[in-house]
Amino acid sequence: MAFSQAGGGPSNPQINVTPLIDVLLVLIIVFMVFMVVVSMSKHKGLEAQIPQRADDKSQPVPIDRTIVIQVVWSAQGQEPALRINQEEVKWDDLQNRLHDIFKISAERIAFVRGDDDVDFEYVADVIDIAREAGVDRVGLLTKAQ
């Protein structure tokens, strides 16, 4: 029993790619909209307080509420001396003195300035003592050029 096949054989099944192209175009459009939305968003990172270099040397004199703790190198092998706004302070009295200063102050900001010859260990100790005394923010000062 032979059957005659006019087309040359059985027809092969074929995939209809039109719906796949439609899905692909929709995905491309969604991706492009997503890219536009992301590029237009104003995402902020962490806020940093960056010191600004002053171009003009005629700056106003800092007001009295600015607290500067100086770590002054005294001699090789000895602990450096401490000053709070040019007032001599002993290491043992530093925390109590800072606590008294910032007890009535609304802004609890202090700056630490260390001499070039002082090890950073002493500056870190001053920062730690200041934080324990209730100082919220501690800044580091460098030499004015």
PDB file of C-alpha atoms in Angstrom:
ATOM      1  CA  MET A   1       0.000   0.000   0.000  1.00  0.00           C
ATOM      2  CA  ALA A   2       1.621   3.060  -1.158  1.00  0.00           C
ATOM      3  CA  PHE A   3       0.360   6.533  -0.599  1.00  0.00           C
ATOM      4  CA  SER A   4       1.186   9.333  -2.852  1.00  0.00           C
ATOM      5  CA  GLN A   5       2.699  12.398  -1.276  1.00  0.00           C
ATOM      6  CA  ALA A   6       2.556  15.414  -3.446  1.00  0.00           C
ATOM      7  CA  GLY A   7       4.582  17.693  -1.173  1.00  0.00           C
ATOM      8  CA  GLY A   8       7.665  15.529  -0.950  1.00  0.00           C
ATOM      9  CA  GLY A   9       7.202  14.276   2.583  1.00  0.00           C
ATOM     10  CA  PRO A  10       5.511  14.978   5.851  1.00  0.00           C
ATOM     11  CA  SER A  11       5.448  18.628   6.947  1.00  0.00           C
ATOM     12  CA  ASN A  12       7.818  19.505   9.820  1.00  0.00           C
ATOM     13  CA  PRO A  13       6.450  21.416  12.796  1.00  0.00           C
ATOM     14  CA  GLN A  14       7.659  25.021  12.942  1.00  0.00           C
ATOM     15  CA  ILE A  15       7.827  27.378  15.907  1.00  0.00           C
ATOM     16  CA  ASN A  16       5.833  30.559  15.582  1.00  0.00           C
ATOM     17  CA  VAL A  17       8.382  33.256  16.636  1.00  0.00           C
ATOM     18  CA  THR A  18       6.019  36.241  16.408  1.00  0.00           C
ATOM     19  CA  PRO A  19       4.892  36.040  20.080  1.00  0.00           C
ATOM     20  CA  LEU A  20       8.526  35.629  21.184  1.00  0.00           C
ATOM     21  CA  ILE A  21       9.530  38.798  19.344  1.00  0.00           C
ATOM     22  CA  ASP A  22       6.645  40.666  20.971  1.00  0.00           C
ATOM     23  CA  VAL A  23       7.808  39.539  24.433  1.00  0.00           C
ATOM     24  CA  LEU A  24      11.384  40.538  23.597  1.00  0.00           C
ATOM     25  CA  LEU A  25      10.299  44.035  22.508  1.00  0.00           C
ATOM     26  CA  VAL A  26       8.278  44.513  25.703  1.00  0.00           C
ATOM     27  CA  LEU A  27      11.300  43.482  27.811  1.00  0.00           C
ATOM     28  CA  ILE A  28      13.555  45.926  25.948  1.00  0.00           C
ATOM     29  CA  ILE A  29      11.084  48.780  26.511  1.00  0.00           C
ATOM     30  CA  VAL A  30      10.759  47.964  30.230  1.00  0.00           C
ATOM     31  CA  PHE A  31      14.550  47.804  30.594  1.00  0.00           C
ATOM     32  CA  MET A  32      15.010  51.168  28.865  1.00  0.00           C
ATOM     33  CA  VAL A  33      12.363  52.813  31.087  1.00  0.00           C
ATOM     34  CA  PHE A  34      14.095  51.361  34.135  1.00  0.00           C
ATOM     35  CA  MET A  35      17.463  52.781  32.988  1.00  0.00           C
ATOM     36  CA  VAL A  36      15.947  56.254  32.469  1.00  0.00           C
ATOM     37  CA  VAL A  37      14.286  56.240  35.902  1.00  0.00           C
ATOM     38  CA  VAL A  38      17.473  55.095  37.654  1.00  0.00           C
ATOM     39  CA  SER A  39      19.629  57.682  35.908  1.00  0.00           C
ATOM     40  CA  MET A  40      17.241  60.495  36.866  1.00  0.00           C
ATOM     41  CA  SER A  41      16.982  59.581  40.548  1.00  0.00           C
ATOM     42  CA  LYS A  42      18.980  61.773  42.922  1.00  0.00           C
ATOM     43  CA  HIS A  43      20.490  59.109  45.145  1.00  0.00           C
ATOM     44  CA  LYS A  44      22.639  60.610  47.875  1.00  0.00           C
ATOM     45  CA  GLY A  45      25.463  58.744  49.509  1.00  0.00           C
ATOM     46  CA  LEU A  46      26.787  59.342  52.976  1.00  0.00           C
ATOM     47  CA  GLU A  47      27.094  62.951  54.000  1.00  0.00           C
ATOM     48  CA  ALA A  48      30.639  64.036  54.730  1.00  0.00           C
ATOM     49  CA  GLN A  49      31.814  67.256  56.245  1.00  0.00           C
ATOM     50  CA  ILE A  50      34.830  68.143  54.171  1.00  0.00           C
ATOM     51  CA  PRO A  51      37.029  70.994  55.375  1.00  0.00           C
ATOM     52  CA  GLN A  52      37.299  73.790  52.858  1.00  0.00           C
ATOM     53  CA  ARG A  53      40.608  75.484  52.209  1.00  0.00           C
ATOM     54  CA  ALA A  54      40.378  79.231  52.615  1.00  0.00           C
ATOM     55  CA  ASP A  55      41.991  81.233  49.851  1.00  0.00           C
ATOM     56  CA  ASP A  56      41.864  84.469  51.793  1.00  0.00           C
ATOM     57  CA  LYS A  57      44.125  84.748  54.851  1.00  0.00           C
ATOM     58  CA  SER A  58      41.950  87.435  56.453  1.00  0.00           C
ATOM     59  CA  GLN A  59      39.565  85.109  58.244  1.00  0.00           C
ATOM     60  CA  PRO A  60      37.607  86.256  61.252  1.00  0.00           C
ATOM     61  CA  VAL A  61      38.962  85.328  64.653  1.00  0.00           C
ATOM     62  CA  PRO A  62      37.287  82.140  65.915  1.00  0.00           C
ATOM     63  CA  ILE A  63      34.698  82.763  68.570  1.00  0.00           C
ATOM     64  CA  ASP A  64      35.234  81.595  72.149  1.00  0.00           C
ATOM     65  CA  ARG A  65      32.935  78.600  71.921  1.00  0.00           C
ATOM     66  CA  THR A  66      35.405  76.819  69.628  1.00  0.00           C
ATOM     67  CA  ILE A  67      37.235  74.265  71.752  1.00  0.00           C
ATOM     68  CA  VAL A  68      40.696  73.284  70.538  1.00  0.00           C
ATOM     69  CA  ILE A  69      42.588  70.573  72.404  1.00  0.00           C
ATOM     70  CA  GLN A  70      46.299  70.776  71.641  1.00  0.00           C
ATOM     71  CA  VAL A  71      48.640  67.839  72.123  1.00  0.00           C
ATOM     72  CA  VAL A  72      52.032  69.517  72.550  1.00  0.00           C
ATOM     73  CA  TRP A  73      55.267  67.565  72.252  1.00  0.00           C
ATOM     74  CA  SER A  74      57.427  68.114  75.312  1.00  0.00           C
ATOM     75  CA  ALA A  75      60.453  65.811  75.170  1.00  0.00           C
ATOM     76  CA  GLN A  76      61.533  62.412  73.918  1.00  0.00           C
ATOM     77  CA  GLY A  77      60.134  59.597  76.077  1.00  0.00           C
ATOM     78  CA  GLN A  78      57.647  61.794  77.954  1.00  0.00           C
ATOM     79  CA  GLU A  79      53.912  62.206  77.582  1.00  0.00           C
ATOM     80  CA  PRO A  80      52.997  65.281  75.566  1.00  0.00           C
ATOM     81  CA  ALA A  81      51.412  68.235  77.335  1.00  0.00           C
ATOM     82  CA  LEU A  82      47.748  69.126  76.855  1.00  0.00           C
ATOM     83  CA  ARG A  83      46.084  72.489  76.364  1.00  0.00           C
ATOM     84  CA  ILE A  84      42.451  73.424  75.994  1.00  0.00           C
ATOM     85  CA  ASN A  85      42.316  76.806  74.235  1.00  0.00           C
ATOM     86  CA  GLN A  86      45.861  77.651  75.475  1.00  0.00           C
ATOM     87  CA  GLU A  87      45.020  76.589  79.069  1.00  0.00           C
ATOM     88  CA  GLU A  88      47.306  73.876  80.467  1.00  0.00           C
ATOM     89  CA  VAL A  89      45.470  70.691  81.488  1.00  0.00           C
ATOM     90  CA  LYS A  90      46.789  67.469  82.998  1.00  0.00           C
ATOM     91  CA  TRP A  91      45.976  64.144  81.363  1.00  0.00           C
ATOM     92  CA  ASP A  92      44.073  62.992  84.453  1.00  0.00           C
ATOM     93  CA  ASP A  93      41.926  66.150  84.491  1.00  0.00           C
ATOM     94  CA  LEU A  94      41.121  66.226  80.755  1.00  0.00           C
ATOM     95  CA  GLN A  95      37.846  64.286  80.882  1.00  0.00           C
ATOM     96  CA  ASN A  96      36.480  66.243  83.859  1.00  0.00           C
ATOM     97  CA  ARG A  97      37.494  69.570  82.313  1.00  0.00           C
ATOM     98  CA  LEU A  98      35.842  68.703  78.969  1.00  0.00           C
ATOM     99  CA  HIS A  99      32.733  67.506  80.785  1.00  0.00           C
ATOM    100  CA  ASP A 100      32.532  70.844  82.619  1.00  0.00           C
ATOM    101  CA  ILE A 101      33.028  72.820  79.400  1.00  0.00           C
ATOM    102  CA  PHE A 102      30.361  70.961  77.439  1.00  0.00           C
ATOM    103  CA  LYS A 103      27.880  70.669  80.318  1.00  0.00           C
ATOM    104  CA  ILE A 104      26.186  73.951  79.374  1.00  0.00           C
ATOM    105  CA  SER A 105      27.074  74.054  75.682  1.00  0.00           C
ATOM    106  CA  ALA A 106      24.493  73.147  73.045  1.00  0.00           C
ATOM    107  CA  GLU A 107      27.133  72.390  70.415  1.00  0.00           C
ATOM    108  CA  ARG A 108      29.357  69.571  71.527  1.00  0.00           C
ATOM    109  CA  ILE A 109      32.151  69.980  69.000  1.00  0.00           C
ATOM    110  CA  ALA A 110      35.859  69.917  69.758  1.00  0.00           C
ATOM    111  CA  PHE A 111      38.966  70.047  67.591  1.00  0.00           C
ATOM    112  CA  VAL A 112      42.222  68.228  68.266  1.00  0.00           C
ATOM    113  CA  ARG A 113      45.557  69.564  67.055  1.00  0.00           C
ATOM    114  CA  GLY A 114      48.707  67.509  67.534  1.00  0.00           C
ATOM    115  CA  ASP A 115      52.294  68.604  67.011  1.00  0.00           C
ATOM    116  CA  ASP A 116      54.279  66.912  64.259  1.00  0.00           C
ATOM    117  CA  ASP A 117      56.484  65.004  66.700  1.00  0.00           C
ATOM    118  CA  VAL A 118      53.596  63.583  68.746  1.00  0.00           C
ATOM    119  CA  ASP A 119      52.671  59.951  68.146  1.00  0.00           C
ATOM    120  CA  PHE A 120      49.134  59.490  66.883  1.00  0.00           C
ATOM    121  CA  GLU A 121      48.491  57.222  69.852  1.00  0.00           C
ATOM    122  CA  TYR A 122      48.226  60.304  72.093  1.00  0.00           C
ATOM    123  CA  VAL A 123      45.895  62.063  69.652  1.00  0.00           C
ATOM    124  CA  ALA A 124      43.690  58.948  69.546  1.00  0.00           C
ATOM    125  CA  ASP A 125      43.656  58.889  73.359  1.00  0.00           C
ATOM    126  CA  VAL A 126      42.501  62.527  73.425  1.00  0.00           C
ATOM    127  CA  ILE A 127      39.722  61.732  70.927  1.00  0.00           C
ATOM    128  CA  ASP A 128      38.633  58.759  73.046  1.00  0.00           C
ATOM    129  CA  ILE A 129      38.613  60.834  76.250  1.00  0.00           C
ATOM    130  CA  ALA A 130      36.656  63.601  74.501  1.00  0.00           C
ATOM    131  CA  ARG A 131      34.024  61.138  73.304  1.00  0.00           C
ATOM    132  CA  GLU A 132      33.696  59.749  76.837  1.00  0.00           C
ATOM    133  CA  ALA A 133      33.281  63.308  78.162  1.00  0.00           C
ATOM    134  CA  GLY A 134      30.215  63.838  75.967  1.00  0.00           C
ATOM    135  CA  VAL A 135      31.664  65.476  72.864  1.00  0.00           C
ATOM    136  CA  ASP A 136      29.488  64.552  69.873  1.00  0.00           C
ATOM    137  CA  ARG A 137      31.868  65.474  67.057  1.00  0.00           C
ATOM    138  CA  VAL A 138      35.656  65.628  67.139  1.00  0.00           C
ATOM    139  CA  GLY A 139      37.581  67.244  64.303  1.00  0.00           C
ATOM    140  CA  LEU A 140      41.280  67.123  63.521  1.00  0.00           C
ATOM    141  CA  LEU A 141      43.205  70.301  62.796  1.00  0.00           C
ATOM    142  CA  THR A 142      46.365  70.584  60.764  1.00  0.00           C
ATOM    143  CA  LYS A 143      48.907  73.294  60.303  1.00  0.00           C
ATOM    144  CA  ALA A 144      47.724  76.329  58.370  1.00  0.00           C
ATOM    145  CA  GLN A 145      49.852  76.681  55.250  1.00  0.00           C
TER     146      GLN A 145
END
